[in-house]
Short mmCIF file of C-alpha atoms in Angstrom, two decimals:
data_model
loop_
_atom_site.label_atom_id
_atom_site.label_comp_id
_atom_site.label_asym_id
_atom_site.label_seq_id
_atom_site.Cartn_x
_atom_site.Cartn_y
_atom_site.Cartn_z
CA MET A 933 -56.74 -32.56 -65.93
CA GLN A 934 -55.46 -31.22 -68.78
CA ALA A 935 -54.15 -28.13 -67.41
CA THR A 936 -53.39 -29.09 -64.39
CA THR A 937 -51.09 -31.96 -66.44
CA SER A 938 -49.32 -29.36 -69.41
CA LYS A 939 -48.23 -27.41 -65.72
CA VAL A 940 -46.36 -30.27 -63.80
CA SER A 941 -44.08 -30.61 -67.36
CA GLY A 942 -43.40 -27.44 -67.84
CA ARG A 943 -42.06 -27.16 -64.11
CA ASP A 944 -40.20 -30.48 -65.10
CA ALA A 945 -39.11 -29.05 -68.42
CA ALA A 946 -37.97 -25.28 -65.35
CA LEU A 947 -36.26 -27.64 -63.27
CA ALA A 948 -34.33 -30.07 -65.50
CA MET A 949 -33.29 -26.36 -67.81
CA ILE A 950 -31.60 -25.30 -64.44
CA ALA A 951 -29.92 -28.32 -63.56
CA GLN A 952 -28.14 -27.93 -66.57
CA VAL A 953 -27.75 -23.98 -65.57
CA GLU A 954 -26.26 -25.92 -62.56
CA ARG A 955 -23.99 -28.93 -63.89
CA GLN A 956 -22.72 -25.64 -66.65
CA ALA A 957 -21.31 -23.62 -64.02
CA THR A 958 -19.85 -26.42 -61.89
CA GLY A 959 -17.88 -27.09 -65.65
CA ILE A 960 -16.93 -24.28 -66.24
CA SER A 961 -15.59 -22.91 -62.64
CA LYS A 962 -13.75 -26.26 -62.76
CA ARG A 963 -12.05 -25.46 -66.01
CA TYR A 964 -11.65 -21.59 -65.48
CA ALA A 965 -11.43 -20.38 -62.29
CA GLY A 966 -8.87 -19.58 -60.13
CA GLY A 967 -6.54 -18.92 -63.71
CA THR A 968 -6.80 -22.44 -64.51
CA GLY A 969 -6.84 -22.57 -68.35
CA ILE A 970 -6.30 -18.44 -68.25
CA THR A 971 -3.57 -17.81 -70.94
CA ASP A 972 -1.20 -15.60 -72.48
CA ARG A 973 -3.46 -16.03 -75.80
CA TYR A 974 -5.87 -12.97 -77.12
CA ALA A 975 -7.92 -16.18 -78.60
CA ASP A 976 -8.01 -18.23 -75.77
CA PHE A 977 -9.55 -15.65 -73.58
CA GLN A 978 -11.49 -14.30 -76.27
CA THR A 979 -12.68 -18.25 -76.44
CA PHE A 980 -13.17 -18.25 -73.04
CA ILE A 981 -15.30 -14.76 -73.02
CA GLY A 982 -17.50 -16.30 -75.45
CA GLN A 983 -18.75 -19.25 -72.90
CA LEU A 984 -19.89 -17.41 -71.11
CA GLY A 985 -21.45 -14.93 -72.61
CA GLU A 986 -24.05 -18.08 -74.73
CA PHE A 987 -24.36 -18.72 -70.49
CA GLN A 988 -25.94 -16.07 -69.27
CA LEU A 989 -27.96 -16.35 -72.12
CA PHE A 990 -28.98 -19.30 -70.67
CA ILE A 991 -29.31 -18.39 -68.01
CA ASP A 992 -31.51 -15.32 -69.72
CA MET A 993 -34.00 -18.33 -71.01
CA VAL A 994 -33.95 -19.69 -67.35
CA GLU A 995 -35.23 -17.46 -66.17
CA ASN A 996 -38.20 -17.10 -68.14
CA ARG A 997 -39.35 -20.30 -67.67
CA LEU A 998 -39.42 -19.26 -63.45
CA GLY A 999 -43.48 -19.48 -64.42
CA ALA A 1000 -44.62 -22.26 -64.44
CA PHE A 1001 -43.39 -22.82 -60.90
CA GLU A 1002 -46.08 -21.06 -57.70
CA PRO A 1003 -44.54 -17.96 -56.66
CA GLU A 1004 -42.96 -19.05 -53.14
CA LYS A 1005 -40.73 -21.23 -55.77
CA GLN A 1006 -40.39 -18.56 -58.51
CA VAL A 1007 -38.75 -16.14 -55.73
CA ALA A 1008 -36.48 -19.32 -54.26
CA GLN A 1009 -35.22 -20.44 -58.63
CA ALA A 1010 -35.02 -16.60 -59.15
CA LYS A 1011 -32.20 -16.28 -55.96
CA ASN A 1012 -30.46 -20.00 -57.36
CA LEU A 1013 -29.79 -18.17 -60.57
CA ALA A 1014 -29.06 -15.02 -59.66
CA VAL A 1015 -26.25 -16.31 -57.56
CA ILE A 1016 -25.02 -18.40 -59.93
CA ARG A 1017 -24.94 -15.70 -62.53
CA TRP A 1018 -23.10 -13.29 -59.63
CA GLY A 1019 -20.84 -16.27 -59.81
CA MET A 1020 -20.08 -16.37 -63.47
CA LEU A 1021 -19.56 -12.84 -62.90
CA GLN A 1022 -16.87 -13.25 -60.71
CA MET A 1023 -15.15 -14.82 -62.58
CA GLU A 1024 -14.97 -13.60 -65.28
CA VAL A 1025 -13.76 -10.65 -63.81
CA GLU A 1026 -11.07 -12.92 -61.63
CA ALA A 1027 -10.02 -13.59 -65.16
CA SER A 1028 -9.82 -10.49 -67.15
CA SER A 1029 -6.55 -9.77 -64.97
CA ILE A 1030 -5.28 -12.70 -65.11
CA PHE A 1031 -5.40 -12.71 -69.19
CA LEU A 1032 -4.40 -9.14 -69.11
CA ASP A 1033 -0.99 -9.44 -66.78
CA ARG A 1034 0.03 -12.37 -68.44
CA MET A 1035 -0.34 -10.67 -71.49
CA ILE A 1036 1.27 -7.56 -70.29
CA ALA A 1037 3.68 -9.68 -69.15
CA SER A 1038 4.42 -11.83 -72.44
CA GLY A 1039 4.63 -8.28 -74.33
CA LYS A 1040 2.83 -9.10 -76.47
CA PRO A 1041 1.67 -7.55 -79.92
CA TRP A 1042 -2.23 -6.96 -79.46
CA PRO A 1043 -4.02 -8.59 -82.47
CA MET A 1044 -5.99 -6.84 -85.48
CA GLY A 1045 -9.29 -6.25 -84.58
CA SER A 1046 -8.34 -5.89 -80.05
CA GLN A 1047 -9.70 -2.30 -79.44
CA PRO A 1048 -12.89 -2.44 -79.15
CA PHE A 1049 -12.99 -6.04 -78.00
CA LEU A 1050 -11.03 -4.54 -74.53
CA ARG A 1051 -13.61 -1.57 -74.72
CA ARG A 1052 -15.84 -3.55 -74.63
CA ARG A 1053 -13.87 -5.33 -71.20
CA LEU A 1054 -14.23 -1.90 -69.87
CA SER A 1055 -17.79 -1.51 -70.07
CA ARG A 1056 -18.64 -4.89 -68.88
CA LEU A 1057 -16.91 -3.80 -66.03
CA ASP A 1058 -20.54 -0.91 -65.33
CA ASP A 1059 -22.63 -4.11 -65.78
CA ILE A 1060 -21.47 -6.21 -63.60
CA SER A 1061 -21.06 -2.98 -61.12
CA SER A 1062 -24.57 -2.33 -62.26
CA PHE A 1063 -25.79 -6.09 -61.55
CA HIS A 1064 -24.25 -6.81 -57.97
CA THR A 1065 -26.43 -2.66 -57.22
CA ASP A 1066 -29.27 -3.90 -58.63
CA HIS A 1067 -29.71 -7.43 -56.83
CA VAL A 1068 -27.27 -6.99 -53.75
CA THR A 1069 -30.33 -6.12 -51.57
CA GLN A 1070 -32.80 -9.41 -52.40
CA TYR A 1071 -29.78 -11.72 -52.92
CA GLN A 1072 -27.89 -10.58 -50.63
CA LEU A 1073 -24.71 -11.55 -53.12
CA THR A 1074 -21.48 -11.27 -52.05
CA ALA A 1075 -19.26 -7.08 -52.45
CA PRO A 1076 -17.45 -6.99 -55.90
CA ASN A 1077 -14.23 -6.01 -55.85
CA ALA A 1078 -13.20 -3.33 -56.47
CA ALA A 1079 -9.19 -3.12 -56.53
CA MET A 1080 -8.81 -6.27 -58.59
CA MET A 1081 -11.98 -3.33 -61.43
CA GLN A 1082 -9.71 -0.78 -60.81
CA LYS A 1083 -6.44 -2.25 -61.68
CA ILE A 1084 -8.33 -3.56 -64.61
CA ARG A 1085 -9.69 -0.39 -65.67
CA ASP A 1086 -5.98 0.88 -65.43
CA GLN A 1087 -4.41 -2.18 -66.83
CA ILE A 1088 -6.71 -1.46 -70.19
CA GLY A 1089 -6.13 2.19 -70.47
CA GLN A 1090 -2.82 1.80 -70.30
CA GLN A 1091 -3.21 -0.82 -73.06
CA ILE A 1092 -5.06 0.59 -75.14
CA ASP A 1093 -3.24 3.25 -77.71
CA SER A 1094 -1.63 -0.42 -78.31
CA SER A 1095 -4.18 -2.23 -78.91
CA LEU A 1096 -5.24 -2.23 -83.27
CA ALA A 1097 -8.89 -1.40 -84.29
CA LEU A 1098 -10.12 -3.40 -87.69
CA ASN A 1099 -8.60 -2.44 -90.79
CA ASP A 1100 -11.19 0.85 -91.76
CA PHE A 1101 -11.99 0.30 -96.01
CA SER A 1102 -13.99 2.73 -96.37
CA ILE A 1103 -11.48 5.03 -98.17
CA ALA A 1104 -10.57 4.24 -100.82
CA SER A 1105 -6.39 4.79 -102.31
CA ALA A 1106 -5.00 7.51 -103.83
CA PRO A 1107 -5.08 7.65 -107.35
CA SER A 1108 -1.23 6.68 -108.79
CA ALA A 1109 -0.04 9.12 -111.53
CA PHE A 1110 -1.60 11.03 -114.05
CA THR A 1111 -0.43 9.03 -117.46
CA PRO A 1112 -1.02 10.99 -120.90
CA ALA A 1113 -1.99 8.74 -123.31
CA PRO A 1114 -0.85 7.56 -126.95
CA LEU A 1115 -2.16 10.32 -129.14
CA GLN A 1116 -4.96 8.58 -131.84
CA ALA A 1117 -6.42 9.59 -134.41
CA GLU A 1118 -10.07 11.25 -133.88
CA PRO A 1119 -13.13 8.73 -134.15
CA VAL A 1120 -15.48 9.44 -136.17
CA ARG A 1121 -18.42 11.41 -135.40
CA ARG A 1122 -21.62 9.40 -135.43
CA PRO A 1123 -25.42 11.50 -134.32
CA ALA A 1124 -25.94 10.77 -130.00
CA PRO A 1125 -28.74 7.72 -129.57
CA LYS A 1126 -32.56 8.92 -128.79
CA PRO A 1127 -31.74 9.19 -123.99
CA LYS A 1128 -34.84 5.92 -122.65
CA ALA A 1129 -36.98 6.64 -120.51
CA PRO A 1130 -35.94 6.18 -117.34
CA PRO A 1131 -36.63 2.35 -115.46
CA PRO A 1132 -40.89 2.95 -113.14
CA PRO A 1133 -39.19 3.08 -109.49
CA VAL A 1134 -39.02 0.49 -108.17
CA ALA A 1135 -39.93 0.86 -104.26
CA LYS A 1136 -37.05 0.17 -101.51
CA ARG A 1137 -38.00 -2.93 -99.31
CA VAL A 1138 -38.52 -1.65 -95.65
CA MET A 1139 -35.90 -2.88 -93.02
CA ARG A 1140 -38.51 -4.23 -90.08
CA LEU A 1141 -36.70 -7.66 -87.26
CA GLN A 1142 -40.94 -10.01 -86.92
CA VAL A 1143 -41.25 -11.23 -83.15
CA ARG A 1144 -43.03 -14.06 -82.73
CA GLU A 1145 -44.05 -15.48 -79.82
CA ALA A 1146 -44.41 -18.51 -78.24
CA ASP A 1147 -44.81 -21.09 -74.75
CA GLY A 1148 -43.93 -17.50 -73.33
CA TYR A 1149 -40.28 -17.10 -75.24
CA SER A 1150 -39.16 -14.74 -77.92
CA TYR A 1151 -37.77 -16.05 -81.38
CA ILE A 1152 -36.92 -13.09 -84.36
CA ALA A 1153 -38.94 -14.27 -88.04
CA GLU A 1154 -37.19 -17.45 -90.18
CA ASP A 1155 -35.79 -13.71 -92.37
CA GLY A 1156 -33.82 -11.91 -88.89
CA LEU A 1157 -30.59 -13.25 -90.13
CA ALA A 1158 -31.05 -11.57 -93.61
CA VAL A 1159 -32.24 -8.21 -91.62
CA ILE A 1160 -29.87 -7.99 -89.38
CA THR A 1161 -27.28 -8.98 -91.88
CA GLU A 1162 -28.35 -6.17 -94.27
CA ALA A 1163 -29.19 -3.23 -90.82
CA CYS A 1164 -24.27 -4.96 -90.64
CA LYS A 1165 -24.04 -4.17 -94.06
CA VAL A 1166 -25.54 -0.44 -93.69
CA ALA A 1167 -23.24 0.13 -89.96
CA ASN A 1168 -19.88 -0.84 -91.84
CA THR A 1169 -19.71 -4.89 -89.84
CA SER A 1170 -21.01 -7.71 -90.79
CA ILE A 1171 -22.28 -10.46 -88.87
CA ASP A 1172 -18.83 -11.56 -87.12
CA GLU A 1173 -18.03 -8.91 -85.75
CA PHE A 1174 -21.46 -7.77 -84.31
CA ALA A 1175 -21.60 -11.18 -83.06
CA LYS A 1176 -18.19 -10.66 -81.65
CA ALA A 1177 -19.21 -7.34 -80.58
CA LEU A 1178 -22.33 -9.74 -78.62
CA GLU A 1179 -19.77 -11.89 -77.41
CA LEU A 1180 -21.11 -14.67 -78.01
CA SER A 1181 -20.13 -17.36 -81.54
CA ARG A 1182 -21.39 -16.97 -84.86
CA PRO A 1183 -23.35 -20.55 -84.74
CA GLY A 1184 -25.33 -19.78 -81.50
CA LEU A 1185 -26.39 -15.62 -83.16
CA VAL A 1186 -27.53 -17.44 -86.55
CA LEU A 1187 -29.51 -19.58 -84.44
CA ILE A 1188 -31.01 -17.08 -83.08
CA LEU A 1189 -30.95 -15.14 -85.98
CA ASN A 1190 -33.24 -18.41 -88.00
CA GLY A 1191 -35.79 -18.47 -84.85
CA ARG A 1192 -34.02 -22.31 -83.89
CA ASP A 1193 -33.49 -20.59 -80.21
CA PRO A 1194 -35.21 -17.98 -78.16
CA CYS A 1195 -33.93 -13.97 -78.28
CA SER A 1196 -33.47 -12.96 -74.95
CA THR A 1197 -34.96 -9.17 -73.91
CA ALA A 1198 -32.22 -7.76 -73.53
CA LEU A 1199 -30.78 -8.93 -77.47
CA LEU A 1200 -34.02 -8.20 -78.88
CA LYS A 1201 -32.95 -4.57 -77.75
CA THR A 1202 -30.27 -4.76 -79.33
CA LEU A 1203 -31.63 -5.90 -82.13
CA ARG A 1204 -34.05 -3.75 -82.48
CA ARG A 1205 -32.05 -0.83 -82.03
CA LEU A 1206 -29.58 -2.17 -84.62
CA VAL A 1207 -32.65 -1.48 -87.15
CA VAL A 1208 -33.82 0.87 -86.20
CA ARG A 1209 -30.27 2.63 -86.86
CA ALA A 1210 -29.77 1.45 -90.17
CA GLY A 1211 -33.50 2.86 -91.15
CA GLY A 1212 -35.62 1.11 -90.36
CA VAL A 1213 -38.36 -0.20 -88.04
CA VAL A 1214 -39.11 -1.59 -84.88
#
């Protein structure tokens, strides 16, 4: 009886989340479909991309809940979510094309940090094409707008050199010209102090990203924020820049790294790659 009640509760929770996905998709479409809300402001478009990224992450979370349904309903709900996701991806392509048209027409200079953002737009086209290829047969997805996607590639290719990367502060400034010091009296010579014994070696803390499983979800352990912050320092970047690269808001990423929100499989792989590249272990 208890198992049956738990299964019904899980199914109700999954249905509520699916309904939320549908409402959010409708809301985003009303705000941005057809170019509505897309301006020639780089910051506004970044905000739009961040919203889409969080929405896609939310769909990942809901897909992890489909195990609460019977097999036939799992298939139906998986198709429903895939069709919604594909609609958002198509809108992302359309909005990207409109933004580039308006940004180029405005003649505004690209702001600092725009170069990696534009490069990410190119890789997103590859991600979108791969999603369609992987699911077109199973879910009968509509074809992507190949002409529009090629136009975006061409526009970014033309604009990438005029966009700006983030400043590199790792190179020290050139030393100033040498100015000889004024002559001084010869200092009094004192015997050199005895060398001190070297301090005992301190064991280096191993950088490791801990993960726990709960209710079918993966959660980062509470020290995840500290681990990723350390890994970002080794990679010469910041949490803010890393969040932008993931197309997440900083608060959203922090909630995941603090173990408050579940972590999708794709994001977990990315976090682990960052830690390993920074010298940590998984």
